[in-house]
Amino acid sequence: MGAGAWFMGDGIVALAVFAAAGTFAALAGLTSALASRHGRADSDLQEQIAEFIEHDASPSFMTNEEGEIGTQNRAALDRFGSKGGQTLTRALAEVFASPAAVLHRLQNRAEALGSAREDLVTRRGHVRLAVHRIGDTRFLWRLEDMAERSNGGRGAETISLPMLTASKTGTVLFMNEALRKLVGQRVKTLDRVFTELPVQSGEEMEVAGADGPVRTLISVIDGTGGRQEIYFLPAPEHGRAYAGDPTAFDTLPVALLKIRMDGTLSESNRAARALLGEVEPGTSVSELLEGLGRPVNDWLADALSGRADCRPEVLRVRGKDQDVYLQVTLTRTVEDGRPALLAILSDATQLKTLEAQFVQSQKMQAIGQLAGGVAHDFNNLLTAISGHCDLLLLRHDKGDPDYADLVQINQNANRAASLVGQLLAFSRKQTLKPEVIDLRDTLSDLTHLLNRLVGERVRLALNHDPDLSPIRADKRQLEQVIMNLVVNARDAMPTGGEIRIETESLTLTEALSRDRARVTPGDYVVVRVTDEGTGIAQESLQKIFEPFYTTKRQGEGTGLGLSTAYGIIKQTGGFIFCDSVPGQGTTFTLYFPAHSRGEEAESEAPTRPAPRRAPRVGEGVVLLVEDEAPVRAFASRALRMRGYTVIEAENAEEALKTLEDAALSVDVFVTDVIMPGMDGPSWVREALKDRPDTRVVFVSGYSEESLTETRDRIPNSVFLPKPFSLSELTATVQGQLH
């Protein structure tokens, strides 16, 4: 059967292959076959693909080169609503922060290779975003949740412990091979397995075996979606239930413990001893396992009395050199006529580690959001403080007794603004000015300052790759990163030593995964800063990039150096890793995407505005829209002092009402970006419908990046970050007028 006939004849089969593949490999072969064998038009091919993805369980979108959504499947409609005509960047903004960079990177790889994918950490968990190029101008995107999903217990297919997965209605969804041998056939309902219903967890029940009734001990574990996993264990008095083997309990591949009423072990099988080590009967469970939230003995007592449900608990194994966690499920049973417990153990160390990493990721994201919000509010305050200080300095000369005090206020306001800038760097919301730079030249220019920083007892050695590729980054911010790392290296060597800065060009043929980050294949420029100092303890390595965390003594560090470096590098699109051995030294490794000199985008060239009459300095009408009264007061006074006519508005609605007067001529809009009610870009777009030639100055305490996508669609606009000085404000307005 041809590819086209296969697709059209049975869409369900096609979808099954697509889902099973886990990538777009199946789709790639299908689209190629359709295009080559039938020569279908682009619109026909898109229609076929839309039918193909319609019933896929994962949200899928089809976009053009600009990222505008043309088609979305049912799963995407259910999750995101209709997004036709909108950009995929906007649709995925609710899934993870700043999706524009990720989508741009994946689309570029898909254009070159045909398809690409990337695993991402979001507020909901891990997701996989994949893209496949369709024809010359279309892209198919698929968003797949990577959280562990219940797939009917098929992971138990190869174990010898009989088990099945069933729905609450009694429908058997899955039987493993061991149970099929026990029952003699595959059945569809529970009443074909058990002679009596309902199924009672922790009780002995009779199973309709292939060779006659078999007594087994039942363990029921609730799963997701209302499903239940039912395990069939040897009954105490019927140890030969499965193969006539009296040692069946010890040889089962599932770790099992038998626990007496007093909380001591009566028996453990071989798999359990592999997890816990050799344990003697009579050992207290509380001596082996440690509860994370409550004492183990309390949990056992509740399970014995029937007060507790069968939900598994994660416990820590005592006495191990490294943390080992077990997921323990208890089932109430009877042993020698007395109530007892049967415990099923499974290794949860990796799951606990992933959980800790995810919690850490969430914490860092929350701290970043808090830092960004605090920095925004502080930037408004600092704008008012430094701005009014500038106004006072204009009225005092150097001989005035108050002049020195005003200078001190101004300098400390600038220092505060620098500290706020570090918070914005950590939260990746600072304004960067990227340019193509050669790290060899940058580090050479920085060497003199670095030598002064390290002092006489520390040697600084630089080693460059002769064929080092350029990178695209903010030169000033990158210099700050290198200085922070060198200063930390110096402080780690109080008796002296050598700091080595090495650069190299590196091509990754396979993805590099470490420290919760994934470096995709490609060309990179690597920078290593290595010292011979005291090193960093293992328990501190996971925290060194958190703001205000420092291993230095009180008063010797703010804890913002590495968090600032982390934010700058991540905002640049790079990665930073740390390797350290206590007593031997530390190495920080930085990865930056290599930049080809031929990649200069024409879009980066500033567009030349339409020629207009250049007004003289101080001539022009400015509409100032700012919700912070102190900032608005300073800005209006500063502009009026330079001779501009200033019209003030507290919010966007007031500004639009003012502009209803058709006789009013306005040359420049100066507006805050974030305001209560309508934001800055929204009201400006509305106002430009009737006044298309008006220039715009956006001001904000957040970064320019948060405005980039919107501002690109607003002509003749520039960005001025807060806090700004009197001269910066007036120069920006004058620049727009000219």
XYZ file of C-alpha atoms in Angstrom:
738
model
C 0.000 0.000 0.000
C 1.398 3.395 -0.978
C 2.069 6.153 1.581
C -0.842 8.231 0.362
C -3.267 5.286 0.394
C -2.044 4.293 3.882
C -2.663 7.794 5.167
C -6.057 8.279 3.589
C -7.212 4.723 4.174
C -6.597 4.565 7.894
C -5.880 7.832 9.710
C -6.043 5.997 13.032
C -3.117 3.763 12.076
C -1.150 6.817 10.939
C -1.824 8.560 14.224
C -0.740 5.495 16.193
C 2.578 5.379 14.340
C 3.009 9.120 14.865
C 2.371 8.843 18.621
C 4.568 5.785 19.026
C 7.494 7.382 17.245
C 7.891 10.059 19.903
C 9.383 12.397 17.279
C 8.368 13.721 13.882
C 10.182 10.945 12.028
C 6.972 9.244 10.922
C 5.513 12.546 9.776
C 8.665 13.362 7.827
C 8.371 10.179 5.769
C 4.651 10.693 5.241
C 4.890 14.289 4.014
C 7.780 13.439 1.699
C 5.800 10.566 0.183
C 2.693 12.704 -0.285
C 4.610 15.536 -1.891
C 6.732 13.410 -4.204
C 4.241 10.751 -5.318
C 1.202 12.892 -5.787
C 2.691 16.327 -6.400
C 0.065 17.849 -4.149
C -0.295 21.609 -3.823
C 0.890 23.203 -0.584
C -2.686 23.867 0.535
C -3.654 20.223 -0.084
C -0.651 19.013 1.868
C -1.518 21.305 4.777
C -5.063 19.980 4.769
C -3.822 16.396 4.839
C -1.483 17.148 7.747
C -4.259 18.956 9.622
C -6.374 15.794 9.361
C -3.370 13.747 10.427
C -2.818 15.655 13.707
C -6.468 16.350 14.529
C -6.832 13.494 17.035
C -3.290 13.589 18.435
C -3.431 13.767 22.268
C -0.690 16.431 22.341
C -1.355 20.064 21.306
C -0.112 20.727 17.762
C 0.099 23.954 15.742
C 0.954 24.811 12.147
C 2.621 28.210 11.640
C 4.162 30.252 8.849
C 7.713 31.667 8.842
C 6.631 34.618 11.000
C 5.240 32.308 13.676
C 1.560 33.090 13.007
C -0.736 30.167 13.795
C -2.792 28.902 10.859
C -3.990 25.516 12.115
C -4.255 23.921 15.575
C -5.569 20.497 16.484
C -8.299 19.603 18.961
C -5.889 19.135 21.872
C -4.461 22.630 21.257
C -7.973 24.130 21.117
C -8.936 22.429 24.380
C -5.820 23.640 26.188
C -5.206 27.108 24.725
C -8.457 28.097 23.020
C -8.569 29.419 19.468
C -5.287 31.180 18.580
C -5.801 31.580 14.824
C -3.904 34.590 13.488
C -1.928 35.020 16.732
C 1.746 34.148 17.157
C 2.890 30.897 18.713
C 5.071 32.981 21.043
C 1.969 34.528 22.567
C 0.147 31.178 22.790
C 3.011 29.478 24.643
C 3.676 32.411 27.008
C 1.389 30.734 29.565
C 3.440 27.515 29.406
C 6.947 28.893 30.004
C 8.570 32.301 30.355
C 10.104 34.098 27.333
C 9.260 31.504 24.648
C 10.469 33.730 21.785
C 14.134 32.699 22.106
C 13.291 28.994 22.296
C 10.965 29.128 19.264
C 13.504 31.127 17.223
C 16.254 28.636 18.041
C 14.142 25.581 17.183
C 12.807 27.095 13.942
C 16.330 27.926 12.774
C 17.417 24.322 13.393
C 14.314 22.994 11.643
C 15.046 25.172 8.612
C 18.535 23.700 8.435
C 17.881 20.085 9.446
C 14.201 19.559 8.722
C 13.177 19.040 12.356
C 14.247 19.864 15.910
C 13.115 19.312 19.463
C 13.994 20.502 22.963
C 13.014 19.441 26.489
C 12.022 22.333 28.756
C 11.211 22.846 32.445
C 7.978 24.776 33.070
C 5.769 25.645 36.008
C 3.764 22.465 35.356
C 6.739 20.184 34.881
C 8.841 18.952 31.964
C 7.578 19.374 28.400
C 9.046 18.503 24.996
C 8.616 21.003 22.168
C 9.213 19.605 18.677
C 9.028 21.255 15.249
C 9.079 19.915 11.695
C 9.473 21.937 8.506
C 6.567 21.461 6.054
C 7.467 22.579 2.545
C 9.343 25.864 2.302
C 7.243 28.180 4.454
C 5.340 26.092 7.003
C 6.244 24.579 10.364
C 4.414 21.974 12.443
C 4.869 22.261 16.227
C 3.987 19.660 18.867
C 3.964 20.191 22.671
C 4.205 16.990 24.683
C 3.965 16.745 28.499
C 6.884 14.626 29.717
C 5.550 14.017 33.221
C 5.309 10.343 34.076
C 2.099 8.969 32.673
C 0.361 5.798 33.555
C 0.380 3.581 30.506
C -1.639 0.725 31.790
C 1.121 -0.923 33.823
C 3.097 -2.059 30.792
C 6.325 -1.494 32.674
C 5.438 -4.655 34.633
C 5.270 -6.831 31.495
C 8.640 -8.422 32.116
C 8.450 -9.046 35.892
C 7.369 -12.432 37.208
C 4.951 -11.046 39.817
C 1.403 -11.369 38.396
C -0.413 -8.032 38.113
C -3.133 -6.270 36.171
C -4.427 -2.751 35.668
C -8.193 -2.177 35.837
C -10.625 0.717 35.696
C -13.079 1.484 38.490
C -15.848 -0.100 36.402
C -14.077 -3.484 36.513
C -12.657 -3.436 32.985
C -9.227 -5.079 32.733
C -6.935 -2.688 30.859
C -3.720 -4.710 31.060
C -2.479 -8.122 32.232
C 1.214 -8.966 32.375
C 2.639 -12.265 31.140
C 2.853 -13.798 34.630
C -0.863 -13.258 35.257
C -1.835 -14.502 31.807
C -0.015 -17.755 32.598
C -1.711 -17.983 35.995
C -5.222 -17.396 34.601
C -4.580 -19.208 31.347
C -5.925 -16.492 29.057
C -6.369 -12.770 28.565
C -9.676 -11.600 30.078
C -11.607 -8.347 29.818
C -13.341 -8.022 33.213
C -12.381 -8.638 36.840
C -15.160 -11.169 37.389
C -13.273 -13.526 35.023
C -10.236 -13.348 37.341
C -11.763 -13.368 40.837
C -14.415 -15.791 42.036
C -15.784 -13.090 44.354
C -15.966 -9.318 44.094
C -15.207 -6.605 45.149
C -11.431 -6.837 45.316
C -10.175 -6.287 48.882
C -6.611 -5.013 49.244
C -4.655 -6.853 51.938
C -6.983 -9.852 51.917
C -6.553 -13.367 50.646
C -8.786 -13.962 47.633
C -9.469 -16.840 45.311
C -8.363 -16.506 41.689
C -9.756 -18.575 38.844
C -6.469 -20.182 37.792
C -5.844 -22.165 34.639
C -5.434 -25.366 36.708
C -8.117 -24.572 39.265
C -8.738 -22.024 42.065
C -5.634 -20.424 43.572
C -5.491 -18.532 46.888
C -3.447 -15.316 46.637
C -2.790 -12.238 48.727
C -4.069 -9.119 46.947
C -2.397 -5.683 46.958
C -4.227 -2.785 45.291
C -2.456 0.504 44.466
C -4.479 3.452 43.204
C -3.074 5.036 40.050
C -3.946 8.071 37.938
C -7.214 8.546 36.091
C -9.191 6.291 38.435
C -7.110 3.239 37.509
C -5.957 0.549 39.953
C -2.910 -1.690 39.828
C -3.649 -5.087 41.400
C -0.752 -7.339 42.440
C -1.121 -11.066 43.211
C 1.227 -12.174 46.038
C 1.742 -15.647 47.506
C -0.657 -16.329 50.367
C 1.247 -17.224 53.590
C -0.199 -20.732 53.721
C 0.052 -21.250 49.942
C 3.675 -20.471 49.187
C 3.504 -22.769 46.134
C 0.750 -20.749 44.472
C 2.763 -19.827 41.364
C 5.147 -22.575 40.488
C 5.148 -25.038 43.331
C 8.278 -23.331 44.629
C 8.404 -22.916 48.434
C 11.026 -20.159 47.993
C 8.761 -18.040 45.767
C 8.660 -15.185 48.303
C 12.435 -14.893 48.416
C 12.927 -15.106 44.664
C 10.210 -12.650 43.610
C 11.739 -9.693 41.693
C 9.656 -7.255 43.769
C 11.145 -6.087 47.088
C 8.853 -7.286 49.907
C 8.891 -7.065 53.705
C 6.630 -8.829 56.207
C 6.078 -6.669 59.284
C 4.669 -7.812 62.637
C 2.209 -5.919 64.838
C 5.053 -4.495 66.970
C 6.727 -2.918 63.914
C 9.519 -5.494 63.584
C 10.433 -7.558 60.535
C 9.391 -11.180 60.330
C 10.824 -11.763 56.858
C 12.445 -9.960 53.923
C 13.055 -11.267 50.427
C 16.199 -11.076 48.332
C 15.148 -7.951 46.399
C 14.433 -6.081 49.657
C 17.812 -7.046 51.126
C 19.474 -5.671 47.974
C 17.944 -2.279 48.795
C 18.338 -2.321 52.589
C 21.362 -4.540 53.081
C 21.354 -7.654 55.214
C 18.701 -7.345 57.932
C 17.851 -9.800 60.675
C 14.279 -10.833 61.518
C 13.121 -8.919 64.562
C 14.779 -5.656 63.439
C 12.535 -2.603 63.950
C 11.441 -0.942 60.710
C 12.142 2.461 62.302
C 15.812 1.431 62.587
C 15.935 0.771 58.844
C 13.772 3.547 57.425
C 13.279 7.196 58.362
C 10.042 9.077 57.715
C 10.295 12.403 55.897
C 7.200 13.958 57.432
C 6.077 11.721 60.323
C 7.542 8.880 62.441
C 7.533 5.494 60.713
C 6.016 3.767 63.758
C 2.965 6.080 63.666
C 2.419 5.271 59.989
C 2.689 1.509 60.645
C 0.241 1.737 63.561
C -2.326 3.564 61.412
C -1.973 0.969 58.638
C -2.397 -1.938 61.097
C -5.512 -0.399 62.602
C -6.990 0.305 59.173
C -7.077 4.075 59.763
C -4.615 4.811 56.933
C -5.212 4.397 53.197
C -2.883 2.499 50.865
C -1.094 5.529 49.473
C 2.652 4.953 49.192
C 5.099 6.914 51.336
C 8.647 7.911 50.448
C 11.097 6.996 53.231
C 14.838 7.443 53.621
C 17.122 4.468 54.260
C 19.138 4.937 57.443
C 22.862 4.305 57.661
C 23.724 4.824 53.987
C 26.685 6.972 52.919
C 24.512 8.565 50.230
C 20.826 9.417 50.377
C 18.704 6.452 49.284
C 14.919 6.838 49.156
C 12.330 4.082 48.916
C 8.683 4.302 47.976
C 6.861 1.989 50.396
C 3.313 0.715 49.972
C 1.704 -1.087 52.927
C -0.962 -3.769 52.679
C -2.751 -5.090 55.743
C -2.752 -8.895 55.946
C -2.867 -11.780 58.439
C 0.138 -13.858 59.551
C -0.242 -16.751 61.984
C -3.733 -15.525 62.766
C -2.600 -12.032 63.739
C -2.806 -8.718 61.826
C 0.399 -7.929 59.982
C 1.672 -5.768 57.161
C 3.176 -6.567 53.802
C 5.406 -3.777 52.462
C 6.241 -3.363 48.755
C 9.461 -1.386 48.229
C 10.689 0.391 45.120
C 13.756 2.582 44.668
C 12.648 6.245 44.554
C 16.089 7.860 44.785
C 16.084 9.121 41.191
C 12.473 10.301 41.515
C 13.326 12.170 44.726
C 16.357 13.735 43.072
C 14.253 14.923 40.125
C 11.670 16.263 42.547
C 14.343 18.209 44.431
C 15.676 19.610 41.148
C 12.211 20.663 40.043
C 11.504 22.317 43.410
C 14.839 24.124 43.106
C 13.912 25.276 39.589
C 10.556 26.566 40.823
C 12.242 28.361 43.725
C 14.746 30.059 41.417
C 11.922 31.119 39.092
C 9.920 32.543 42.016
C 12.972 34.416 43.323
C 13.581 35.788 39.828
C 9.990 37.041 39.554
C 10.234 38.632 43.012
C 13.580 40.242 42.169
C 12.180 41.641 38.919
C 9.119 43.100 40.655
C 11.173 44.630 43.481
C 13.650 46.080 40.976
C 10.813 47.653 38.958
C 9.411 49.432 42.029
C 12.857 50.544 43.161
C 13.635 51.938 39.715
C 10.592 54.201 39.989
C 11.754 55.425 43.408
C 15.328 55.930 42.236
C 14.157 57.848 39.170
C 12.335 60.303 41.429
C 15.265 60.569 43.895
C 18.042 61.036 41.361
C 15.839 63.203 39.122
C 14.917 65.713 41.818
C 18.549 65.658 42.971
C 19.545 66.689 39.419
C 17.053 69.553 39.620
C 18.568 70.737 42.919
C 22.119 70.524 41.551
C 21.117 72.903 38.755
C 20.347 75.554 41.384
C 23.558 75.119 43.404
C 27.146 75.786 42.367
C 30.227 74.041 43.761
C 30.781 76.747 46.330
C 27.378 76.217 47.932
C 27.516 74.410 51.354
C 24.735 72.042 50.206
C 26.460 71.049 46.978
C 28.597 68.267 48.534
C 25.509 66.759 50.231
C 23.591 66.734 46.961
C 26.509 65.040 45.205
C 26.512 62.357 47.920
C 22.778 61.756 47.401
C 23.308 61.511 43.652
C 26.230 59.089 43.953
C 24.425 56.795 46.396
C 21.318 56.818 44.207
C 23.533 55.647 41.339
C 24.992 52.907 43.566
C 21.476 51.813 44.452
C 20.594 51.766 40.760
C 23.600 49.477 40.147
C 22.380 47.106 42.881
C 18.911 47.055 41.330
C 20.560 46.308 38.005
C 22.091 43.190 39.593
C 18.640 42.055 40.696
C 17.357 42.578 37.170
C 20.342 40.649 35.825
C 19.502 37.662 38.007
C 15.835 37.760 36.957
C 17.004 38.130 33.296
C 14.995 41.327 32.862
C 17.774 43.837 32.407
C 18.285 45.761 29.193
C 21.156 44.323 27.172
C 22.918 45.965 24.228
C 24.350 42.970 22.352
C 27.096 43.353 19.790
C 29.424 40.985 17.956
C 32.657 40.759 19.950
C 35.895 38.787 19.840
C 36.603 37.424 23.321
C 40.341 37.554 22.718
C 40.228 41.330 22.261
C 37.767 41.807 25.128
C 39.863 39.795 27.596
C 43.076 41.452 26.452
C 41.571 44.894 27.073
C 40.401 43.663 30.485
C 43.737 42.143 31.530
C 45.151 45.363 33.025
C 42.139 45.833 35.288
C 42.077 42.125 36.228
C 45.764 42.202 37.242
C 45.010 45.124 39.542
C 42.078 43.198 41.027
C 43.979 39.968 41.815
C 46.946 41.663 43.497
C 50.603 40.647 43.634
C 50.252 37.182 45.215
C 47.975 35.860 42.479
C 49.130 35.184 38.899
C 46.730 35.618 35.989
C 47.263 33.389 32.937
C 45.336 33.705 29.651
C 45.277 31.019 26.969
C 43.248 31.599 23.788
C 42.181 29.352 20.937
C 43.783 30.895 17.794
C 40.668 30.075 15.757
C 38.171 31.416 18.287
C 34.782 32.328 16.840
C 33.086 35.636 17.746
C 30.023 35.764 19.987
C 27.104 38.176 20.283
C 26.754 39.633 23.779
C 26.643 42.840 25.806
C 30.335 43.664 26.175
C 29.948 45.652 29.417
C 27.889 42.930 31.075
C 30.245 40.189 29.895
C 33.183 42.056 31.411
C 31.251 42.174 34.700
C 30.800 38.383 34.584
C 34.531 37.779 34.055
C 35.447 40.216 36.834
C 33.034 38.552 39.272
C 34.522 35.127 38.559
C 38.107 36.374 38.849
C 37.413 38.175 42.138
C 35.818 35.030 43.571
C 38.838 33.001 42.437
C 41.185 35.513 44.095
C 39.239 35.363 47.374
C 39.421 31.553 47.324
C 43.264 31.732 47.319
C 44.225 33.831 50.375
C 47.825 32.570 50.199
C 48.173 33.131 46.466
C 48.142 30.925 43.396
C 47.264 31.034 39.715
C 44.011 31.915 37.962
C 43.745 30.539 34.425
C 41.340 31.980 31.837
C 41.074 29.726 28.798
C 38.967 30.033 25.643
C 38.237 27.505 22.917
C 35.870 26.853 20.040
C 33.812 23.705 20.582
C 31.354 21.841 18.376
C 28.827 19.647 20.179
C 27.627 16.789 18.003
C 25.317 15.518 20.750
C 23.315 17.336 23.402
C 25.089 17.979 26.712
C 22.858 17.512 29.774
C 23.971 18.470 33.269
C 22.776 20.497 36.270
C 19.147 20.572 35.040
C 20.314 22.242 31.798
C 20.519 20.861 28.263
C 23.035 22.333 25.833
C 21.824 21.599 22.311
C 24.230 20.435 19.576
C 25.981 23.225 17.695
C 29.026 25.522 17.669
C 29.999 27.200 20.939
C 32.690 29.418 22.387
C 33.798 28.063 25.778
C 35.416 30.160 28.518
C 36.949 28.479 31.596
C 38.019 30.335 34.728
C 40.052 28.010 36.973
C 41.629 28.646 40.374
C 43.745 26.620 42.829
C 41.774 27.715 45.865
C 39.853 26.165 48.738
C 37.061 24.824 46.529
C 33.334 24.624 47.198
C 31.631 21.955 49.304
C 29.315 19.604 47.418
C 26.247 20.674 49.404
C 26.864 24.311 48.419
C 27.293 23.732 44.677
C 23.529 23.586 44.075
C 23.020 26.966 45.786
C 25.875 29.154 44.569
C 23.785 30.850 41.848
C 20.991 31.807 44.248
C 20.871 35.531 45.122
C 22.276 36.500 48.529
C 23.823 33.040 49.040
C 27.521 33.296 49.847
C 30.164 31.073 51.424
C 32.187 34.113 52.486
C 32.183 35.515 56.010
C 29.654 38.173 56.946
C 30.555 41.546 55.479
C 32.869 40.096 52.796
C 30.278 39.475 50.073
C 26.705 40.325 49.082
C 25.919 36.977 47.463
C 24.914 38.736 44.229
C 28.054 38.202 42.136
C 27.361 34.685 40.840
C 23.607 35.218 40.621
C 24.289 38.283 38.455
C 26.670 36.283 36.261
C 24.095 33.504 35.950
C 21.376 35.931 34.838
C 23.587 37.745 32.310
C 24.789 34.506 30.707
C 21.317 32.959 30.516
C 19.852 36.166 29.050
C 22.636 36.095 26.451
C 21.585 32.550 25.493
C 24.559 30.829 27.116
C 25.182 28.376 29.960
C 27.355 28.374 33.095
C 28.514 25.307 35.032
C 30.686 24.898 38.102
C 33.041 22.013 38.995
C 34.863 22.068 42.302
C 36.911 19.776 44.549
C 37.371 21.014 48.141
C 41.039 21.772 48.756
C 41.985 21.568 45.071
C 40.174 24.404 43.317
C 37.185 25.415 41.224
C 36.452 25.733 37.505
C 33.608 27.794 36.062
C 32.774 26.839 32.468
C 30.811 29.252 30.256
C 29.198 28.235 26.945
C 28.242 30.941 24.434
C 26.648 30.252 21.029
C 29.214 30.963 18.326
C 28.287 33.800 15.986
C 29.064 33.654 12.280
C 30.228 36.932 10.847
C 27.822 36.455 7.959
C 24.804 36.325 10.253
C 24.369 40.037 10.623
C 20.651 40.501 10.220
C 19.510 43.284 8.013
C 16.679 43.866 10.458
C 19.193 45.098 13.012
C 20.014 48.088 10.858
C 18.048 51.025 12.213
C 15.227 52.068 9.972
C 15.527 55.662 8.846
C 12.392 57.615 9.718
C 10.649 59.737 7.146
C 12.297 63.172 6.776
C 10.647 65.950 8.703
C 11.470 69.467 9.765
C 14.045 69.424 12.552
C 12.767 71.560 15.435
C 15.104 73.703 17.433
C 16.189 72.654 20.924
C 13.309 73.250 23.352
C 10.696 73.469 20.626
C 7.968 70.849 20.649
C 4.952 69.497 22.512
C 5.360 66.422 24.724
C 2.507 64.290 26.075
C 3.859 62.724 29.296
C 1.951 59.657 30.568
C 3.197 58.267 33.909
C 1.189 56.766 36.789
C 3.934 57.376 39.405
C 3.360 60.975 40.578
C 6.982 61.678 41.759
C 8.421 60.437 38.460
C 5.859 62.436 36.472
C 6.631 65.583 38.490
C 10.379 65.298 37.885
C 10.049 64.481 34.174
C 7.636 67.327 33.459
C 9.833 69.874 35.262
C 12.947 68.631 33.468
C 11.323 68.929 30.033
C 9.793 72.339 30.762
C 13.195 73.624 31.894
C 14.493 72.720 28.430
C 11.684 74.751 26.869
C 9.263 71.985 25.845
C 5.517 72.297 26.239
C 4.455 69.381 28.450
C 0.947 67.936 28.743
C 0.633 65.515 31.691
C -1.628 62.454 31.975
C -1.872 60.030 34.898
C -2.925 57.031 32.832
C -3.612 55.852 29.282
C -7.321 56.595 29.391
C -6.655 60.233 30.355
C -4.079 60.511 27.554
C -6.520 59.277 24.901
C -9.187 61.652 26.174
C -6.727 64.550 25.865
C -5.933 63.563 22.281
C -9.608 63.739 21.296
C -8.968 67.455 20.695
C -8.077 67.415 16.983
C -6.613 70.931 17.210
C -3.979 69.748 19.725
C -0.583 69.135 18.107
C 1.733 66.661 19.879
C 5.262 65.890 18.678
C 6.370 63.183 21.149
C 4.621 60.669 23.422
C 6.649 59.865 26.559
C 4.879 56.980 28.282
C 5.470 54.348 30.927
C 5.050 50.780 29.676
C 3.347 49.161 32.686
C 0.379 51.102 34.090
C -2.945 50.286 35.747
C -5.630 49.763 33.118
C -4.399 50.093 29.522
C -0.628 49.684 29.161
C 1.705 51.976 27.226
C 1.984 50.103 23.892
C -1.792 49.577 23.734
C -2.765 53.221 24.061
C 0.061 54.360 21.774
C -1.152 52.057 18.987
C -4.640 53.509 19.394
C -3.358 57.101 19.336
C -1.149 56.540 16.272
C -4.188 55.698 14.144
C -5.008 59.419 13.996
C -1.455 60.742 14.582
C 0.835 58.358 12.642
C 3.844 60.720 12.542
C 4.147 61.172 16.315
C 7.416 59.962 17.870
C 7.323 57.711 20.956
C 9.603 57.279 23.977
C 8.793 54.237 26.139
C 10.132 54.253 29.719
C 10.070 51.338 32.144
C 11.718 49.846 35.213
C 11.644 46.480 33.435
C 13.923 45.488 30.589
C 13.547 46.410 26.950
C 13.207 42.691 26.137
C 9.690 42.610 27.632
C 8.713 45.315 25.120
C 10.637 44.146 22.044
C 7.945 42.123 20.306
C 5.316 44.844 20.797
C 7.574 47.818 20.048
C 8.709 46.338 16.744
C 5.202 47.015 15.439
C 5.217 50.642 16.647
C 7.150 52.934 14.275
C 9.437 55.768 15.415
C 9.723 54.459 19.004
C 12.719 54.188 21.356
C 13.211 52.781 24.845
C 14.596 54.631 27.898
C 15.196 52.414 30.974
C 14.547 53.665 34.497
C 16.184 55.153 36.448
C 17.099 57.918 34.020
C 18.735 61.266 34.698
C 17.559 64.720 33.660
C 20.075 64.874 30.818
C 19.215 61.356 29.562
C 15.504 62.191 29.412
C 15.922 65.502 27.605
C 18.534 64.076 25.202
C 16.230 61.166 24.290
C 13.278 63.473 23.619
C 15.444 65.834 21.589
C 16.810 62.876 19.637
C 13.286 61.823 18.714
C 12.362 65.324 17.612
C 15.427 65.452 15.369
